Amino acid sequence: MIFRGPRRRKGSTAIRRSVPVRTFSDWGDPAPGFVEADLVFHSGPYAKGAFSQTLVLTDVATGWTECAPLLVRDQTVLITALAELRKLLPFPLLGFDTDNDSVFMNESVHEYCLRDNIELTRCRPYRKNDQAFVERKNGAIVRKIVGYRRVEGLQATRELAKLYSSISFNVSIRAGPRDFGRRAW
């Protein structure tokens, strides 16, 4: 007997087609609350096995950035982390712009955004410049602090969460509007 679950869900391809594309030049001058999101892998030199990842949210208008480590790559865990990060933002979350990763492009995230009136958009496939705001912060914050080493296990992920909470305000308050992480902190 094969367990198929309670109902058939739309595949990420169907969701992806329904989510509008936003490019770097489409941003114009948005109000605070429109964020770009990305996941940073902490796999070390080999992406085999289980390892932690960091969800990075960067507000396009202000440069405000929040990070949360994820123990596993799962849409439910991602939504829980997003809900927690929303509480830390000094403004309401109005828009959520992601890449085309299946952890973002799925029915759970789509329904979460619809339910909370969050505009969900995505970048063009294989175009990192479409998410220049968050990509810059990936290097300026996550890689600068955590580096490229492997982070795995519950204890290491908890320590990463403590690290992010201790630097969160300092990182975001020093980043001016559209600063892209250029200032040293």
PDB file of C-alpha atoms in Angstrom:
ATOM      1  CA  MET A   1       0.000   0.000   0.000  1.00  0.00           C
ATOM      2  CA  ILE A   2       1.337   3.438  -0.953  1.00  0.00           C
ATOM      3  CA  PHE A   3       0.501   6.393   1.285  1.00  0.00           C
ATOM      4  CA  ARG A   4      -0.406   9.353  -0.874  1.00  0.00           C
ATOM      5  CA  GLY A   5      -1.364  11.832   1.835  1.00  0.00           C
ATOM      6  CA  PRO A   6      -4.688  13.518   2.567  1.00  0.00           C
ATOM      7  CA  ARG A   7      -5.003  15.395  -0.751  1.00  0.00           C
ATOM      8  CA  ARG A   8      -3.159  16.032  -3.931  1.00  0.00           C
ATOM      9  CA  ARG A   9      -1.215  19.285  -3.841  1.00  0.00           C
ATOM     10  CA  LYS A  10      -0.151  21.390  -6.759  1.00  0.00           C
ATOM     11  CA  GLY A  11       3.413  20.823  -7.877  1.00  0.00           C
ATOM     12  CA  SER A  12       6.006  23.565  -7.627  1.00  0.00           C
ATOM     13  CA  THR A  13       5.851  24.066 -11.411  1.00  0.00           C
ATOM     14  CA  ALA A  14       2.154  24.991 -11.277  1.00  0.00           C
ATOM     15  CA  ILE A  15       2.754  27.351  -8.358  1.00  0.00           C
ATOM     16  CA  ARG A  16       5.809  28.830 -10.063  1.00  0.00           C
ATOM     17  CA  ARG A  17       3.748  29.682 -13.143  1.00  0.00           C
ATOM     18  CA  SER A  18       1.154  31.461 -11.016  1.00  0.00           C
ATOM     19  CA  VAL A  19       3.697  33.643  -9.161  1.00  0.00           C
ATOM     20  CA  PRO A  20       4.636  36.868 -10.996  1.00  0.00           C
ATOM     21  CA  VAL A  21       8.264  37.537 -11.951  1.00  0.00           C
ATOM     22  CA  ARG A  22      10.037  40.627 -10.597  1.00  0.00           C
ATOM     23  CA  THR A  23      13.427  41.762 -11.868  1.00  0.00           C
ATOM     24  CA  PHE A  24      15.985  44.031 -10.221  1.00  0.00           C
ATOM     25  CA  SER A  25      14.848  46.994 -12.327  1.00  0.00           C
ATOM     26  CA  ASP A  26      11.180  46.477 -11.374  1.00  0.00           C
ATOM     27  CA  TRP A  27      11.674  47.576  -7.773  1.00  0.00           C
ATOM     28  CA  GLY A  28      11.514  51.330  -8.370  1.00  0.00           C
ATOM     29  CA  ASP A  29      11.074  52.979  -4.968  1.00  0.00           C
ATOM     30  CA  PRO A  30       9.098  50.526  -2.807  1.00  0.00           C
ATOM     31  CA  ALA A  31       7.753  51.206   0.657  1.00  0.00           C
ATOM     32  CA  PRO A  32       9.412  49.411   3.580  1.00  0.00           C
ATOM     33  CA  GLY A  33       8.071  45.883   3.913  1.00  0.00           C
ATOM     34  CA  PHE A  34       8.979  44.437   0.530  1.00  0.00           C
ATOM     35  CA  VAL A  35      11.738  41.899   1.149  1.00  0.00           C
ATOM     36  CA  GLU A  36      13.937  39.643  -0.919  1.00  0.00           C
ATOM     37  CA  ALA A  37      14.507  36.188   0.573  1.00  0.00           C
ATOM     38  CA  ASP A  38      17.188  33.588   0.003  1.00  0.00           C
ATOM     39  CA  LEU A  39      18.625  30.471   1.605  1.00  0.00           C
ATOM     40  CA  VAL A  40      22.338  30.194   2.361  1.00  0.00           C
ATOM     41  CA  PHE A  41      23.662  26.640   2.586  1.00  0.00           C
ATOM     42  CA  HIS A  42      26.042  25.705   5.406  1.00  0.00           C
ATOM     43  CA  SER A  43      27.237  22.500   3.766  1.00  0.00           C
ATOM     44  CA  GLY A  44      30.959  23.131   3.801  1.00  0.00           C
ATOM     45  CA  PRO A  45      32.798  21.790   0.756  1.00  0.00           C
ATOM     46  CA  TYR A  46      30.342  18.901   0.226  1.00  0.00           C
ATOM     47  CA  ALA A  47      26.564  19.268  -0.052  1.00  0.00           C
ATOM     48  CA  LYS A  48      25.892  15.695   1.052  1.00  0.00           C
ATOM     49  CA  GLY A  49      23.800  14.683   4.020  1.00  0.00           C
ATOM     50  CA  ALA A  50      21.952  16.932   6.435  1.00  0.00           C
ATOM     51  CA  PHE A  51      23.210  20.452   7.102  1.00  0.00           C
ATOM     52  CA  SER A  52      21.739  23.741   8.290  1.00  0.00           C
ATOM     53  CA  GLN A  53      20.693  26.606   6.073  1.00  0.00           C
ATOM     54  CA  THR A  54      20.030  30.256   6.819  1.00  0.00           C
ATOM     55  CA  LEU A  55      16.913  32.085   5.684  1.00  0.00           C
ATOM     56  CA  VAL A  56      17.914  35.677   4.891  1.00  0.00           C
ATOM     57  CA  LEU A  57      15.323  38.456   4.499  1.00  0.00           C
ATOM     58  CA  THR A  58      16.455  41.868   3.248  1.00  0.00           C
ATOM     59  CA  ASP A  59      14.091  44.817   2.968  1.00  0.00           C
ATOM     60  CA  VAL A  60      14.577  46.518  -0.391  1.00  0.00           C
ATOM     61  CA  ALA A  61      13.736  50.052   0.797  1.00  0.00           C
ATOM     62  CA  THR A  62      15.702  50.177   4.061  1.00  0.00           C
ATOM     63  CA  GLY A  63      18.320  47.428   3.867  1.00  0.00           C
ATOM     64  CA  TRP A  64      16.994  45.962   7.133  1.00  0.00           C
ATOM     65  CA  THR A  65      18.113  42.325   7.263  1.00  0.00           C
ATOM     66  CA  GLU A  66      17.036  39.433   9.450  1.00  0.00           C
ATOM     67  CA  CYS A  67      18.458  35.894   9.444  1.00  0.00           C
ATOM     68  CA  ALA A  68      17.154  32.612  10.832  1.00  0.00           C
ATOM     69  CA  PRO A  69      18.845  29.210  10.716  1.00  0.00           C
ATOM     70  CA  LEU A  70      16.848  26.226   9.479  1.00  0.00           C
ATOM     71  CA  LEU A  71      17.731  22.783  10.783  1.00  0.00           C
ATOM     72  CA  VAL A  72      16.121  21.096   7.783  1.00  0.00           C
ATOM     73  CA  ARG A  73      15.097  22.222   4.324  1.00  0.00           C
ATOM     74  CA  ASP A  74      11.327  22.042   4.630  1.00  0.00           C
ATOM     75  CA  GLN A  75       8.475  24.355   3.655  1.00  0.00           C
ATOM     76  CA  THR A  76       6.806  24.045   7.075  1.00  0.00           C
ATOM     77  CA  VAL A  77      10.034  24.969   8.866  1.00  0.00           C
ATOM     78  CA  LEU A  78      10.529  27.850   6.421  1.00  0.00           C
ATOM     79  CA  ILE A  79       7.040  29.231   7.117  1.00  0.00           C
ATOM     80  CA  THR A  80       7.627  28.980  10.873  1.00  0.00           C
ATOM     81  CA  ALA A  81      10.936  30.852  10.525  1.00  0.00           C
ATOM     82  CA  LEU A  82       9.318  33.481   8.291  1.00  0.00           C
ATOM     83  CA  ALA A  83       6.562  34.038  10.863  1.00  0.00           C
ATOM     84  CA  GLU A  84       9.191  34.531  13.588  1.00  0.00           C
ATOM     85  CA  LEU A  85      11.251  36.925  11.449  1.00  0.00           C
ATOM     86  CA  ARG A  86       8.129  38.978  10.689  1.00  0.00           C
ATOM     87  CA  LYS A  87       7.869  39.736  14.416  1.00  0.00           C
ATOM     88  CA  LEU A  88      11.387  41.213  14.343  1.00  0.00           C
ATOM     89  CA  LEU A  89      10.779  43.559  11.417  1.00  0.00           C
ATOM     90  CA  PRO A  90      10.029  47.190  12.402  1.00  0.00           C
ATOM     91  CA  PHE A  91       7.348  47.332   9.669  1.00  0.00           C
ATOM     92  CA  PRO A  92       4.701  44.951   8.304  1.00  0.00           C
ATOM     93  CA  LEU A  93       5.735  42.428   5.667  1.00  0.00           C
ATOM     94  CA  LEU A  94       4.073  43.525   2.410  1.00  0.00           C
ATOM     95  CA  GLY A  95       5.981  41.563  -0.216  1.00  0.00           C
ATOM     96  CA  PHE A  96       8.072  38.386  -0.337  1.00  0.00           C
ATOM     97  CA  ASP A  97      10.360  38.036  -3.373  1.00  0.00           C
ATOM     98  CA  THR A  98      12.222  34.735  -3.706  1.00  0.00           C
ATOM     99  CA  ASP A  99      14.180  32.685  -6.174  1.00  0.00           C
ATOM    100  CA  ASN A 100      12.621  29.693  -7.935  1.00  0.00           C
ATOM    101  CA  ASP A 101      13.657  27.151  -5.299  1.00  0.00           C
ATOM    102  CA  SER A 102      10.972  24.564  -4.543  1.00  0.00           C
ATOM    103  CA  VAL A 103      11.170  25.346  -0.821  1.00  0.00           C
ATOM    104  CA  PHE A 104       9.709  28.791  -1.718  1.00  0.00           C
ATOM    105  CA  MET A 105       7.609  27.829  -4.746  1.00  0.00           C
ATOM    106  CA  ASN A 106       5.066  25.509  -3.177  1.00  0.00           C
ATOM    107  CA  GLU A 107       1.441  25.531  -2.157  1.00  0.00           C
ATOM    108  CA  SER A 108       2.170  26.022   1.563  1.00  0.00           C
ATOM    109  CA  VAL A 109       4.166  29.231   1.074  1.00  0.00           C
ATOM    110  CA  HIS A 110       1.724  30.431  -1.590  1.00  0.00           C
ATOM    111  CA  GLU A 111      -1.255  29.923   0.759  1.00  0.00           C
ATOM    112  CA  TYR A 112       0.606  31.568   3.673  1.00  0.00           C
ATOM    113  CA  CYS A 113       1.218  34.686   1.584  1.00  0.00           C
ATOM    114  CA  LEU A 114      -2.369  34.781   0.284  1.00  0.00           C
ATOM    115  CA  ARG A 115      -3.787  34.370   3.789  1.00  0.00           C
ATOM    116  CA  ASP A 116      -1.658  37.200   5.216  1.00  0.00           C
ATOM    117  CA  ASN A 117      -1.972  39.563   2.203  1.00  0.00           C
ATOM    118  CA  ILE A 118       1.722  39.317   1.350  1.00  0.00           C
ATOM    119  CA  GLU A 119       2.578  39.854  -2.299  1.00  0.00           C
ATOM    120  CA  LEU A 120       4.564  36.806  -3.461  1.00  0.00           C
ATOM    121  CA  THR A 121       6.929  37.328  -6.401  1.00  0.00           C
ATOM    122  CA  ARG A 122       9.920  35.491  -7.808  1.00  0.00           C
ATOM    123  CA  CYS A 123      13.002  36.317  -9.834  1.00  0.00           C
ATOM    124  CA  ARG A 124      13.850  34.963 -13.255  1.00  0.00           C
ATOM    125  CA  PRO A 125      15.491  31.530 -13.198  1.00  0.00           C
ATOM    126  CA  TYR A 126      19.315  31.593 -12.975  1.00  0.00           C
ATOM    127  CA  ARG A 127      19.474  35.397 -12.676  1.00  0.00           C
ATOM    128  CA  LYS A 128      21.186  36.229  -9.385  1.00  0.00           C
ATOM    129  CA  ASN A 129      21.173  39.958 -10.191  1.00  0.00           C
ATOM    130  CA  ASP A 130      17.382  39.948  -9.886  1.00  0.00           C
ATOM    131  CA  GLN A 131      17.910  39.444  -6.156  1.00  0.00           C
ATOM    132  CA  ALA A 132      20.892  41.733  -5.714  1.00  0.00           C
ATOM    133  CA  PHE A 133      19.735  43.146  -2.368  1.00  0.00           C
ATOM    134  CA  VAL A 134      19.625  39.818  -0.527  1.00  0.00           C
ATOM    135  CA  GLU A 135      22.569  38.293  -2.419  1.00  0.00           C
ATOM    136  CA  ARG A 136      24.752  41.151  -1.221  1.00  0.00           C
ATOM    137  CA  LYS A 137      23.694  40.548   2.382  1.00  0.00           C
ATOM    138  CA  ASN A 138      24.395  36.825   2.060  1.00  0.00           C
ATOM    139  CA  GLY A 139      28.068  37.681   1.649  1.00  0.00           C
ATOM    140  CA  ALA A 140      28.230  40.771   3.857  1.00  0.00           C
ATOM    141  CA  ILE A 141      26.511  39.162   6.826  1.00  0.00           C
ATOM    142  CA  VAL A 142      26.131  35.384   6.692  1.00  0.00           C
ATOM    143  CA  ARG A 143      29.382  34.450   4.967  1.00  0.00           C
ATOM    144  CA  LYS A 144      31.355  37.126   6.801  1.00  0.00           C
ATOM    145  CA  ILE A 145      30.189  35.879  10.203  1.00  0.00           C
ATOM    146  CA  VAL A 146      29.601  32.150   9.683  1.00  0.00           C
ATOM    147  CA  GLY A 147      31.958  31.578   6.777  1.00  0.00           C
ATOM    148  CA  TYR A 148      31.785  28.551   4.518  1.00  0.00           C
ATOM    149  CA  ARG A 149      32.153  25.837   7.166  1.00  0.00           C
ATOM    150  CA  ARG A 150      29.660  23.042   7.602  1.00  0.00           C
ATOM    151  CA  VAL A 151      26.949  23.570  10.220  1.00  0.00           C
ATOM    152  CA  GLU A 152      24.899  20.512  11.121  1.00  0.00           C
ATOM    153  CA  GLY A 153      22.851  19.229  14.014  1.00  0.00           C
ATOM    154  CA  LEU A 154      20.440  20.745  16.479  1.00  0.00           C
ATOM    155  CA  GLN A 155      23.040  22.191  18.861  1.00  0.00           C
ATOM    156  CA  ALA A 156      25.020  23.935  16.115  1.00  0.00           C
ATOM    157  CA  THR A 157      21.814  25.360  14.630  1.00  0.00           C
ATOM    158  CA  ARG A 158      20.755  26.667  18.056  1.00  0.00           C
ATOM    159  CA  GLU A 159      24.131  28.377  18.457  1.00  0.00           C
ATOM    160  CA  LEU A 160      23.707  29.928  15.016  1.00  0.00           C
ATOM    161  CA  ALA A 161      20.292  31.257  16.096  1.00  0.00           C
ATOM    162  CA  LYS A 162      21.885  32.856  19.182  1.00  0.00           C
ATOM    163  CA  LEU A 163      24.550  34.439  17.006  1.00  0.00           C
ATOM    164  CA  TYR A 164      21.984  35.908  14.621  1.00  0.00           C
ATOM    165  CA  SER A 165      19.850  37.285  17.450  1.00  0.00           C
ATOM    166  CA  SER A 166      22.881  38.969  19.028  1.00  0.00           C
ATOM    167  CA  ILE A 167      23.884  40.773  15.823  1.00  0.00           C
ATOM    168  CA  SER A 168      20.456  41.411  14.294  1.00  0.00           C
ATOM    169  CA  PHE A 169      19.842  44.957  15.489  1.00  0.00           C
ATOM    170  CA  ASN A 170      23.445  46.050  14.949  1.00  0.00           C
ATOM    171  CA  VAL A 171      23.473  44.779  11.364  1.00  0.00           C
ATOM    172  CA  SER A 172      20.154  46.334  10.412  1.00  0.00           C
ATOM    173  CA  ILE A 173      20.562  49.689  12.136  1.00  0.00           C
ATOM    174  CA  ARG A 174      23.914  50.345  10.447  1.00  0.00           C
ATOM    175  CA  ALA A 175      22.632  49.476   6.996  1.00  0.00           C
ATOM    176  CA  GLY A 176      21.235  52.610   5.431  1.00  0.00           C
ATOM    177  CA  PRO A 177      18.658  52.663   2.668  1.00  0.00           C
ATOM    178  CA  ARG A 178      19.869  50.660  -0.308  1.00  0.00           C
ATOM    179  CA  ASP A 179      23.255  50.302   1.347  1.00  0.00           C
ATOM    180  CA  PHE A 180      23.725  46.738   0.074  1.00  0.00           C
ATOM    181  CA  GLY A 181      26.035  45.953   2.995  1.00  0.00           C
ATOM    182  CA  ARG A 182      28.830  48.331   1.944  1.00  0.00           C
ATOM    183  CA  ARG A 183      29.402  49.745   5.397  1.00  0.00           C
ATOM    184  CA  ALA A 184      31.722  47.953   7.751  1.00  0.00           C
ATOM    185  CA  TRP A 185      30.125  46.925  11.007  1.00  0.00           C
TER     186      TRP A 185
END
